[in-house]
Amino acid sequence: MLLGLINLGSTSAFTAFVSVGVQALQVSYGIPIALSLFNKRVQVSQARWKLPSVVGTVANAIALCWIAFEVVLFSMPTVLPVDKTTMNYASVVLMGFMAIAAVWYVVYARKAYKGPPASDGL
């Protein structure tokens, strides 16, 4: 119900709010995929269940292309012509959140975050 109240005040703010959620999820899915590809899928090759090397690499590349497409798609304005009231500010908000997260990591989390617990071999 509270999300609906945002839409009453500004449809542009509501669109940005919803779009940022989708973009942030997609970016968070894309980071481990990109890191895995960058490291030539070494960690995945040691897993119990894995796709063959070529199939896994192609699937990861397709996933990254789809994520890039979605991030661009959810940055688009909803109506034309675009002015300051109809612009989709989702990409601006996403970059702001990422900047805040980066500063938080450098200032605090780099020293305090211990990482996930060790796996039990599952």
Tab-separated table of C-alpha atoms in Angstrom:
chain	number	residue	atom	x	y	z
A	1	MET	CA	0.000	0.000	0.000
A	2	LEU	CA	2.843	2.395	0.787
A	3	LEU	CA	4.355	1.803	-2.656
A	4	GLY	CA	1.067	2.926	-4.153
A	5	LEU	CA	1.334	6.203	-2.262
A	6	ILE	CA	4.652	6.900	-4.008
A	7	ASN	CA	2.812	6.609	-7.318
A	8	LEU	CA	0.287	9.217	-6.177
A	9	GLY	CA	3.045	11.753	-5.569
A	10	SER	CA	5.180	11.115	-8.638
A	11	THR	CA	4.940	8.418	-11.280
A	12	SER	CA	8.551	9.169	-12.182
A	13	ALA	CA	9.672	8.380	-8.611
A	14	PHE	CA	7.622	5.171	-8.562
A	15	THR	CA	9.085	4.036	-11.896
A	16	ALA	CA	12.600	4.763	-10.657
A	17	PHE	CA	11.918	2.917	-7.393
A	18	VAL	CA	10.685	-0.223	-9.164
A	19	SER	CA	13.335	-0.082	-11.886
A	20	VAL	CA	16.188	0.279	-9.410
A	21	GLY	CA	15.044	-2.872	-7.634
A	22	VAL	CA	15.169	-4.859	-10.860
A	23	GLN	CA	18.474	-3.320	-11.933
A	24	ALA	CA	20.123	-3.942	-8.558
A	25	LEU	CA	19.041	-7.587	-8.569
A	26	GLN	CA	20.328	-8.098	-12.084
A	27	VAL	CA	23.666	-6.417	-11.332
A	28	SER	CA	24.024	-8.567	-8.204
A	29	TYR	CA	23.437	-11.689	-10.321
A	30	GLY	CA	25.831	-10.492	-13.005
A	31	ILE	CA	28.818	-9.781	-10.765
A	32	PRO	CA	29.518	-13.430	-9.791
A	33	ILE	CA	28.868	-14.596	-13.349
A	34	ALA	CA	31.310	-12.026	-14.732
A	35	LEU	CA	33.913	-12.889	-12.084
A	36	SER	CA	33.549	-16.578	-12.893
A	37	LEU	CA	34.083	-15.918	-16.595
A	38	PHE	CA	36.990	-13.583	-15.856
A	39	ASN	CA	38.682	-16.357	-13.830
A	40	LYS	CA	38.004	-18.905	-16.599
A	41	ARG	CA	35.398	-20.706	-14.474
A	42	VAL	CA	38.070	-22.321	-12.258
A	43	GLN	CA	35.839	-22.511	-9.151
A	44	VAL	CA	32.967	-23.978	-11.170
A	45	SER	CA	35.214	-26.685	-12.642
A	46	GLN	CA	35.709	-28.070	-9.108
A	47	ALA	CA	31.981	-28.300	-8.336
A	48	ARG	CA	30.071	-31.573	-7.995
A	49	TRP	CA	27.665	-30.698	-10.766
A	50	LYS	CA	28.720	-28.533	-13.670
A	51	LEU	CA	27.979	-27.933	-17.301
A	52	PRO	CA	30.624	-28.852	-19.850
A	53	SER	CA	33.141	-26.030	-20.219
A	54	VAL	CA	31.906	-24.694	-23.568
A	55	VAL	CA	28.214	-24.931	-22.658
A	56	GLY	CA	28.760	-23.243	-19.282
A	57	THR	CA	30.781	-20.432	-20.829
A	58	VAL	CA	28.142	-19.827	-23.505
A	59	ALA	CA	25.348	-19.893	-20.897
A	60	ASN	CA	27.234	-17.387	-18.753
A	61	ALA	CA	27.875	-15.100	-21.723
A	62	ILE	CA	24.188	-15.224	-22.694
A	63	ALA	CA	23.207	-14.466	-19.089
A	64	LEU	CA	25.499	-11.420	-19.020
A	65	CYS	CA	24.076	-10.162	-22.326
A	66	TRP	CA	20.539	-10.579	-20.985
A	67	ILE	CA	21.439	-8.750	-17.771
A	68	ALA	CA	22.968	-5.877	-19.760
A	69	PHE	CA	19.816	-5.736	-21.910
A	70	GLU	CA	17.570	-5.624	-18.832
A	71	VAL	CA	19.590	-2.885	-17.146
A	72	VAL	CA	19.335	-0.762	-20.296
A	73	LEU	CA	15.641	-1.608	-20.740
A	74	PHE	CA	14.737	-0.603	-17.189
A	75	SER	CA	16.607	2.687	-17.666
A	76	MET	CA	14.345	3.743	-20.519
A	77	PRO	CA	11.745	6.465	-20.021
A	78	THR	CA	8.125	5.364	-20.089
A	79	VAL	CA	6.841	8.095	-22.414
A	80	LEU	CA	8.081	10.286	-25.222
A	81	PRO	CA	9.039	13.120	-25.446
A	82	VAL	CA	11.298	12.979	-22.442
A	83	ASP	CA	11.530	15.929	-20.078
A	84	LYS	CA	12.537	16.295	-16.442
A	85	THR	CA	9.213	14.933	-15.157
A	86	THR	CA	9.034	11.894	-17.460
A	87	MET	CA	12.691	10.863	-17.325
A	88	ASN	CA	13.476	7.558	-15.650
A	89	TYR	CA	15.985	8.342	-12.911
A	90	ALA	CA	16.644	4.667	-12.100
A	91	SER	CA	20.177	4.623	-13.497
A	92	VAL	CA	21.064	7.740	-11.493
A	93	VAL	CA	19.694	6.192	-8.290
A	94	LEU	CA	21.462	2.873	-9.001
A	95	MET	CA	24.805	4.628	-9.471
A	96	GLY	CA	24.180	6.568	-6.242
A	97	PHE	CA	23.490	3.342	-4.338
A	98	MET	CA	26.604	1.743	-5.811
A	99	ALA	CA	28.723	4.769	-4.850
A	100	ILE	CA	27.368	4.674	-1.286
A	101	ALA	CA	28.069	0.933	-1.094
A	102	ALA	CA	31.620	1.408	-2.394
A	103	VAL	CA	32.342	4.134	0.144
A	104	TRP	CA	30.839	1.992	2.927
A	105	TYR	CA	33.042	-0.919	1.887
A	106	VAL	CA	36.220	1.175	1.830
A	107	VAL	CA	35.481	2.922	5.131
A	108	TYR	CA	34.090	0.058	7.226
A	109	ALA	CA	33.304	-3.316	5.669
A	110	ARG	CA	36.761	-3.988	4.250
A	111	LYS	CA	38.060	-4.434	7.790
A	112	ALA	CA	34.947	-5.767	9.546
A	113	TYR	CA	33.449	-8.193	7.005
A	114	LYS	CA	34.672	-11.752	7.555
A	115	GLY	CA	32.994	-13.376	4.560
A	116	PRO	CA	30.622	-16.328	4.392
A	117	PRO	CA	31.242	-19.404	6.554
A	118	ALA	CA	33.218	-22.237	5.011
A	119	SER	CA	31.229	-24.727	2.974
A	120	ASP	CA	30.533	-28.218	4.258
A	121	GLY	CA	31.270	-29.597	0.812
A	122	LEU	CA	27.695	-29.467	-0.363
